[in-house]
Every structure is written in C-alpha cells, then in structure tokens.
mmCIF file with all atom_site columns, C-alpha atoms in Angstrom:
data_model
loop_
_atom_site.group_PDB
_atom_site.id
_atom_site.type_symbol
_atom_site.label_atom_id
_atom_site.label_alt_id
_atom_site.label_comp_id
_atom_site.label_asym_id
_atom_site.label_entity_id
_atom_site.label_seq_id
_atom_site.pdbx_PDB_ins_code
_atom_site.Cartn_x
_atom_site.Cartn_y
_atom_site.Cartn_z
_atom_site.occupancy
_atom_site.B_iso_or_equiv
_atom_site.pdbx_formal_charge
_atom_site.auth_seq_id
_atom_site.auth_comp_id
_atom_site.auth_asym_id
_atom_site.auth_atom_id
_atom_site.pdbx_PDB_model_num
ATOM 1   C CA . UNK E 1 1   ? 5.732   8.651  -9.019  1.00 87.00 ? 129 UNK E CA 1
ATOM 2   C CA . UNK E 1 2   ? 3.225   9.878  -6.533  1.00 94.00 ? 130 UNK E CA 1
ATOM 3   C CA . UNK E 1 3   ? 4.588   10.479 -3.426  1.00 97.00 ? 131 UNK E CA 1
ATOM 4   C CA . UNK E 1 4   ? 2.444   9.920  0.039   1.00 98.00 ? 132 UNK E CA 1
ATOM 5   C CA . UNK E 1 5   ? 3.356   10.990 3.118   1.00 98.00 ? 133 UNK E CA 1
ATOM 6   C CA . UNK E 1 6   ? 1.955   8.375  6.071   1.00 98.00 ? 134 UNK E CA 1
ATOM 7   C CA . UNK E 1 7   ? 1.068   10.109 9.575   1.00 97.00 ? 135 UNK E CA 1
ATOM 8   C CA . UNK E 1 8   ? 0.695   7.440  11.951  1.00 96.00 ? 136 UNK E CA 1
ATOM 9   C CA . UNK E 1 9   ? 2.713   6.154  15.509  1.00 95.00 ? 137 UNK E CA 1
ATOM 10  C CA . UNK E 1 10  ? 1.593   2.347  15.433  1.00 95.00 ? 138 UNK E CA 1
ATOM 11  C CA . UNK E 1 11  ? 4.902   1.022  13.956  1.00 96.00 ? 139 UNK E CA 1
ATOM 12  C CA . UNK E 1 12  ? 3.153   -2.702 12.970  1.00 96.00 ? 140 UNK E CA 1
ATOM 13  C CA . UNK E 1 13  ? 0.807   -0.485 11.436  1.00 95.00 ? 141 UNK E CA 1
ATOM 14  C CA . UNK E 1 14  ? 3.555   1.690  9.032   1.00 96.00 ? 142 UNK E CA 1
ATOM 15  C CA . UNK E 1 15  ? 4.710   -1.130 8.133   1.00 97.00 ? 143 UNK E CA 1
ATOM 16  C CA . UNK E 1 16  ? 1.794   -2.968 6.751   1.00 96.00 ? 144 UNK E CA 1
ATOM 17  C CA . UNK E 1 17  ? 0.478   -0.042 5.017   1.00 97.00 ? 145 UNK E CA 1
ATOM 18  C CA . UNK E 1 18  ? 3.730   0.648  3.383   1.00 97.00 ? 146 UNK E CA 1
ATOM 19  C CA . UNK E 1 19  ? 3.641   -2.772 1.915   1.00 97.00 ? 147 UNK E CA 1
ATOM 20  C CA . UNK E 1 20  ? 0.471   -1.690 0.433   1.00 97.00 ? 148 UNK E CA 1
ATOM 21  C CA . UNK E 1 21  ? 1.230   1.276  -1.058  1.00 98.00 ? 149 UNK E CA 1
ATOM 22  C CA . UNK E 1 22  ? 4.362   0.713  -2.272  1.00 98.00 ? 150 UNK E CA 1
ATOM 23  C CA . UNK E 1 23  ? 3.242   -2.457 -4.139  1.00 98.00 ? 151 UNK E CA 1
ATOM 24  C CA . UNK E 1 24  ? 0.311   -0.503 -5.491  1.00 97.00 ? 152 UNK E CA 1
ATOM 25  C CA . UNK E 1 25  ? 3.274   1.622  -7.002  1.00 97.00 ? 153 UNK E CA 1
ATOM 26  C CA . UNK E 1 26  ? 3.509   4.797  -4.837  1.00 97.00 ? 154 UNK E CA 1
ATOM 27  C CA . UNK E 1 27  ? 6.199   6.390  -2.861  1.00 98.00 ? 155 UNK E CA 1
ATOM 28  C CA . UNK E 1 28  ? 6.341   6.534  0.663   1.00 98.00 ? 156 UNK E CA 1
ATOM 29  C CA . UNK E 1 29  ? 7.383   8.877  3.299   1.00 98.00 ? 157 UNK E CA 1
ATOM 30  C CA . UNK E 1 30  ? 6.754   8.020  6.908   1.00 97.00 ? 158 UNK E CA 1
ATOM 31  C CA . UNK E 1 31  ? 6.156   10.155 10.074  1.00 97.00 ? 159 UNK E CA 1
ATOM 32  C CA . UNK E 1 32  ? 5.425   8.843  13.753  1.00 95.00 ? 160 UNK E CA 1
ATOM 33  C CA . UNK E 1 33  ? 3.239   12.312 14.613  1.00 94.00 ? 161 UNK E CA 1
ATOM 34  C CA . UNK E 1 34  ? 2.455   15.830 13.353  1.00 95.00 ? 162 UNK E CA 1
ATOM 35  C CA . UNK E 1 35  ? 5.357   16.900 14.064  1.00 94.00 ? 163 UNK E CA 1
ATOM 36  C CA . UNK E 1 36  ? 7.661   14.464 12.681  1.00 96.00 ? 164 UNK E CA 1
ATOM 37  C CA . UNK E 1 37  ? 5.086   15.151 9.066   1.00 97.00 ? 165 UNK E CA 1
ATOM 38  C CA . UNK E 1 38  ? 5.831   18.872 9.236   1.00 97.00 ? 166 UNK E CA 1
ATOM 39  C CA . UNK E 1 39  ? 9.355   18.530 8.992   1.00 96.00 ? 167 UNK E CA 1
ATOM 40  C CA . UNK E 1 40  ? 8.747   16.014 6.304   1.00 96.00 ? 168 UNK E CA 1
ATOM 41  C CA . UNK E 1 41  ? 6.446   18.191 4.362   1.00 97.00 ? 169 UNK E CA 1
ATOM 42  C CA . UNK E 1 42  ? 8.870   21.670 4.663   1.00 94.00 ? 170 UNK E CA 1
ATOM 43  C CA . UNK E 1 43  ? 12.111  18.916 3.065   1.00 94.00 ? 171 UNK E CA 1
ATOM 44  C CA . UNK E 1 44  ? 9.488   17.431 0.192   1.00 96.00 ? 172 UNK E CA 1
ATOM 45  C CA . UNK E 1 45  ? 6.082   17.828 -0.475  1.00 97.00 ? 173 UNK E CA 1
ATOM 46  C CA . UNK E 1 46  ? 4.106   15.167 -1.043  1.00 98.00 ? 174 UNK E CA 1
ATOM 47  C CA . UNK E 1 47  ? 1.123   14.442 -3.224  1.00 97.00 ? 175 UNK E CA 1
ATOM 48  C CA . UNK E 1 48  ? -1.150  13.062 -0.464  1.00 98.00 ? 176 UNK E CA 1
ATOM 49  C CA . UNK E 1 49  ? -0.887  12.640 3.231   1.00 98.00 ? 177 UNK E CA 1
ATOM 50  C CA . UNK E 1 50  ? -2.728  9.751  5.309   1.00 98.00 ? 178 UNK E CA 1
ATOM 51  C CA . UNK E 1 51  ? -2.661  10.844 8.883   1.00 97.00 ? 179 UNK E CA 1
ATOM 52  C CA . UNK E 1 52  ? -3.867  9.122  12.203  1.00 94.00 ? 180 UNK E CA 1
ATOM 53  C CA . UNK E 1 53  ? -6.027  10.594 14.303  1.00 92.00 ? 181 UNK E CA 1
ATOM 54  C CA . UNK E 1 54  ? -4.387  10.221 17.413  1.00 92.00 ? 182 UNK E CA 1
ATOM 55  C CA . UNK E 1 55  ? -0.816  10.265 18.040  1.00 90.00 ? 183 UNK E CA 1
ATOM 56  C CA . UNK E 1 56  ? 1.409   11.895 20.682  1.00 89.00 ? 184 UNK E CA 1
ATOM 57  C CA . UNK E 1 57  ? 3.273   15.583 20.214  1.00 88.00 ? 185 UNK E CA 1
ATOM 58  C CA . UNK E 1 58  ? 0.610   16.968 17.245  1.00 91.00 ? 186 UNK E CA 1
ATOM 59  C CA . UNK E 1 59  ? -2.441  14.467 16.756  1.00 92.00 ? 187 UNK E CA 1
ATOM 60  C CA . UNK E 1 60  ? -3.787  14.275 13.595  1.00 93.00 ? 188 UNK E CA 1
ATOM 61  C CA . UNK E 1 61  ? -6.708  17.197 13.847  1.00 93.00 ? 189 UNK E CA 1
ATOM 62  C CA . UNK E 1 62  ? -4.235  19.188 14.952  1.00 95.00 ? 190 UNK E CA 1
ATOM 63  C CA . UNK E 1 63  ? -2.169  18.670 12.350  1.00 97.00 ? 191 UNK E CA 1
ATOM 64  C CA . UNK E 1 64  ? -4.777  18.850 9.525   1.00 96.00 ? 192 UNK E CA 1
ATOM 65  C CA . UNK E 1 65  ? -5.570  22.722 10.717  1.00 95.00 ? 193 UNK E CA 1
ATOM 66  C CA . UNK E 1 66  ? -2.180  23.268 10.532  1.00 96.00 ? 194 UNK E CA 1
ATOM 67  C CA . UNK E 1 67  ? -2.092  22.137 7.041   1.00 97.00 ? 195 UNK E CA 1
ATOM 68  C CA . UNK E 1 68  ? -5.474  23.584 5.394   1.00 96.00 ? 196 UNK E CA 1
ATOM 69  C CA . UNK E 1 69  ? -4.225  27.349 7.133   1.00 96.00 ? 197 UNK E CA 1
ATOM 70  C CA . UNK E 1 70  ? -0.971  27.279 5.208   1.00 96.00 ? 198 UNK E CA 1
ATOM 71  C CA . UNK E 1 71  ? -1.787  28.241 1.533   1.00 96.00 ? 199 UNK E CA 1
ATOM 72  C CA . UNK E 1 72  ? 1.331   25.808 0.827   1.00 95.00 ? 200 UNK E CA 1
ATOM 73  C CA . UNK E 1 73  ? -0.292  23.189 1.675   1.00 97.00 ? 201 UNK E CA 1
ATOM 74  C CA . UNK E 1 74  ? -3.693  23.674 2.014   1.00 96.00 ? 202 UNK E CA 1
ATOM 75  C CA . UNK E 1 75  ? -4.821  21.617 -1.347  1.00 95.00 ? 203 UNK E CA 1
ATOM 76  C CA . UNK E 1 76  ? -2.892  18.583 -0.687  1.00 96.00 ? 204 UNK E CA 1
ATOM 77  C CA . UNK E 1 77  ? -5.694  15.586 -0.501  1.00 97.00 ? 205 UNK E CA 1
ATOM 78  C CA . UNK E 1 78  ? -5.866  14.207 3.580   1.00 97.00 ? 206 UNK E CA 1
ATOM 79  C CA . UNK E 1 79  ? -7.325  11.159 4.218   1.00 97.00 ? 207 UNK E CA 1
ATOM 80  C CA . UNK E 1 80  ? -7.861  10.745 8.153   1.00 95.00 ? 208 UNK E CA 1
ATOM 81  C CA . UNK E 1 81  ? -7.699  7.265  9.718   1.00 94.00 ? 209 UNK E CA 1
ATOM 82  C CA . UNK E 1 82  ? -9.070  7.046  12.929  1.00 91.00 ? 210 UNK E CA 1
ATOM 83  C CA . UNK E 1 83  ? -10.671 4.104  14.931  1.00 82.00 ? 211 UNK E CA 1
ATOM 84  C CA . UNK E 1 84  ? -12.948 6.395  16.259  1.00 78.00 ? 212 UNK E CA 1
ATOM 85  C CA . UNK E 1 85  ? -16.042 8.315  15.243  1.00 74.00 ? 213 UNK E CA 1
ATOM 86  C CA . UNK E 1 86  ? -14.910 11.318 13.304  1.00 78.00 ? 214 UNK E CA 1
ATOM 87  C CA . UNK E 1 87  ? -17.521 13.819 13.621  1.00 79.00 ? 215 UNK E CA 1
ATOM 88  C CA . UNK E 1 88  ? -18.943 16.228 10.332  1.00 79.00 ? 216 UNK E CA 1
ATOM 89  C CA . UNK E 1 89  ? -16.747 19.095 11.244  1.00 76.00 ? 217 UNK E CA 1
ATOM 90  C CA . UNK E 1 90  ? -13.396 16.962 10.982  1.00 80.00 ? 218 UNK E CA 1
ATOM 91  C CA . UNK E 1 91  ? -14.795 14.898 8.167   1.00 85.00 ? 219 UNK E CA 1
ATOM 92  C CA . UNK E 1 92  ? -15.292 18.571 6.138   1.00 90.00 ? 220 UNK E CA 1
ATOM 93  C CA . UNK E 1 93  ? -11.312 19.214 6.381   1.00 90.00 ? 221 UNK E CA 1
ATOM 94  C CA . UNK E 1 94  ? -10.353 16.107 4.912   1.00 95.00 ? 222 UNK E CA 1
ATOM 95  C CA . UNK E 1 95  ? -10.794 14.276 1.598   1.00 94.00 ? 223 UNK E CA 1
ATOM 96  C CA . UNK E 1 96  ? -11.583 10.923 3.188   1.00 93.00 ? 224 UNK E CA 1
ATOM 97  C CA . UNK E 1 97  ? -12.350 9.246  6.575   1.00 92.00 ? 225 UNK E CA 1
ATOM 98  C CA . UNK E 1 98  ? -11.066 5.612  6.822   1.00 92.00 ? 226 UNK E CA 1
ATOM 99  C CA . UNK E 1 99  ? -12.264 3.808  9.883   1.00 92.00 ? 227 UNK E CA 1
ATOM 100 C CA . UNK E 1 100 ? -9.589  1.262  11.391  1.00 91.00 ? 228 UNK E CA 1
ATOM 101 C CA . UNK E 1 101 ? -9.977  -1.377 10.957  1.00 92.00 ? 229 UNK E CA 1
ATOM 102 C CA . UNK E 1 102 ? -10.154 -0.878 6.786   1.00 92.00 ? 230 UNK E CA 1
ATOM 103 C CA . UNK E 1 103 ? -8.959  -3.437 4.055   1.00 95.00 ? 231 UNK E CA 1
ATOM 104 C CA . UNK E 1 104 ? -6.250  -2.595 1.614   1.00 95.00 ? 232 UNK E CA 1
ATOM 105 C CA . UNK E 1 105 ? -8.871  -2.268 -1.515  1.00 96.00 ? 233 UNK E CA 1
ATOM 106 C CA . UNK E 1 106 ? -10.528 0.368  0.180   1.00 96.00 ? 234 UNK E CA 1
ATOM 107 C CA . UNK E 1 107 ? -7.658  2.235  1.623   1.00 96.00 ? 235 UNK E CA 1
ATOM 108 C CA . UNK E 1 108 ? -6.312  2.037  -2.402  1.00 97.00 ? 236 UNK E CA 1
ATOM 109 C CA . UNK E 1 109 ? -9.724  3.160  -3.599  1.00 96.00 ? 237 UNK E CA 1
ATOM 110 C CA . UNK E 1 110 ? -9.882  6.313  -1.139  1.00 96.00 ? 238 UNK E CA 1
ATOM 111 C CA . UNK E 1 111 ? -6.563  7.564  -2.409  1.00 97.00 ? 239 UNK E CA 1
ATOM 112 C CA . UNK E 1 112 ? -7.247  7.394  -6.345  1.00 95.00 ? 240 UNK E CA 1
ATOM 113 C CA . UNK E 1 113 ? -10.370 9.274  -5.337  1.00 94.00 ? 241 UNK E CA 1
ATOM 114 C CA . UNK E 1 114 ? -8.852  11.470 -3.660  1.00 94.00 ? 242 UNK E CA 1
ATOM 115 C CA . UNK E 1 115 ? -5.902  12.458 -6.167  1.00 91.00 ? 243 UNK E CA 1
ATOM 116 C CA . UNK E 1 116 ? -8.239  12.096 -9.010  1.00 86.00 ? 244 UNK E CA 1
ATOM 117 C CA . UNK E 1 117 ? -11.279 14.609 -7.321  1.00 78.00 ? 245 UNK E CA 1
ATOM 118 C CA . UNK E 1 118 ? -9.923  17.786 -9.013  1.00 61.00 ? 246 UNK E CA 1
ATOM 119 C CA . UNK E 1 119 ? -9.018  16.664 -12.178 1.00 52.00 ? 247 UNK E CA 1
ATOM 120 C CA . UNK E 1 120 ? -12.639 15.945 -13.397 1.00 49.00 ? 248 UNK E CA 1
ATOM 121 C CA . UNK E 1 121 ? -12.167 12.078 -14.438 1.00 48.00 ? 249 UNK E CA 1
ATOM 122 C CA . UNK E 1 122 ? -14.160 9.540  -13.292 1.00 44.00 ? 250 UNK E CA 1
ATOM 123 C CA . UNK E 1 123 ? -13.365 7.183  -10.956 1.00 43.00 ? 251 UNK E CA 1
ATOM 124 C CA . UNK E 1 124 ? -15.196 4.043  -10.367 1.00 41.00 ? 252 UNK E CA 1
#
C-alpha cells in the first residue's frame, strides 16, 4: 500500500484530506509542521509527502530543502499546497503545486502523476 505522509497544521483540513486519500486506497501518516514530518520520515519513509506551505516551527519550503539535500530522501515525490502564489523557484523543488482551495479529483490526479513520473507509464 502506498504510504503518504500529509504536512499540514489546519486540523479540519487533515481530516478531510485523509478521508480522501484513504478512500482512494492509500495510507496515511499525518504531521502538524516540518518538524513533526521529520520525525515521521526518520521512523518510516513514505512514498509521497503533501506538505503545506505555511505552518509554524519548519514551514513547508523549509522543509522541502531539507528534504531534496538529504540523498535519503531527496527522490521522494512533494506536492506543495499553498493558498498562495508559489513562485518558479519553489515550484522547481517539488513535483506538484496545488493551490487551496483544490477539489479531491485533482488533488488524486496530482499524486498518481507524481508516483507514476519515473516509471515511464502514461498517465492520463
């Protein structure tokens, strides 16, 4: 089962995107900042990680360069979610940019992109 690890602090918001993933068929991890994800990540690693822009203790740039410098973990797919602008140079680190507010489809759509870009299938 593929295993995601969710960056974000907006608890309503965990929960609703949980829902979604998990009845699309995926495990989930959960982490309320950088932080909280790095400790997650060093105990299991996962097989994507959605992170938030902006939290408290390590936003979600912040913890994206920590995650592309460490050869460990530097090809896990990102996808950023951020309700605002994310300019070229962020948008280069990551595999995907969704904007808040996004629907479900899309979010779905961005990750089987994502864990599918490497392996030379096609996705729709």
């Amino acid at each position: 089962m593929t295993r995601i690890l969710m960056v974000e602090d907006d608890a309503n918001l965990r929960v609703v995107i949980r829902m979604v993933l998990e009845r699309a068929g995926y495990e989930v991890a959960e982490a309320r900042h950088g932080a909280d994800a790095l400790e997650s990540i060093e105990t299991a690693l996962p097989d994507l990680v959605l992170v938030d822009r902006t939290m408290p203790v390590m936003n979600g740039i912040e913890l994206i360069d920590r995650l592309r410098s460490n050869p460990a973990t530097a090809p896990l797919p990102i996808i950023l979610l951020s309700g605002l602008h994310v300019d070229s140079n962020v948008s280069r680190l990551v595999d995907a940019v969704m904007l808040k507010p996004f629907e479900p489809a899309h979010l779905l759509a961005s990750i089987d992109r994502a864990m599918h870009a490497d392996s030379g299938e096609l996705v729709p």
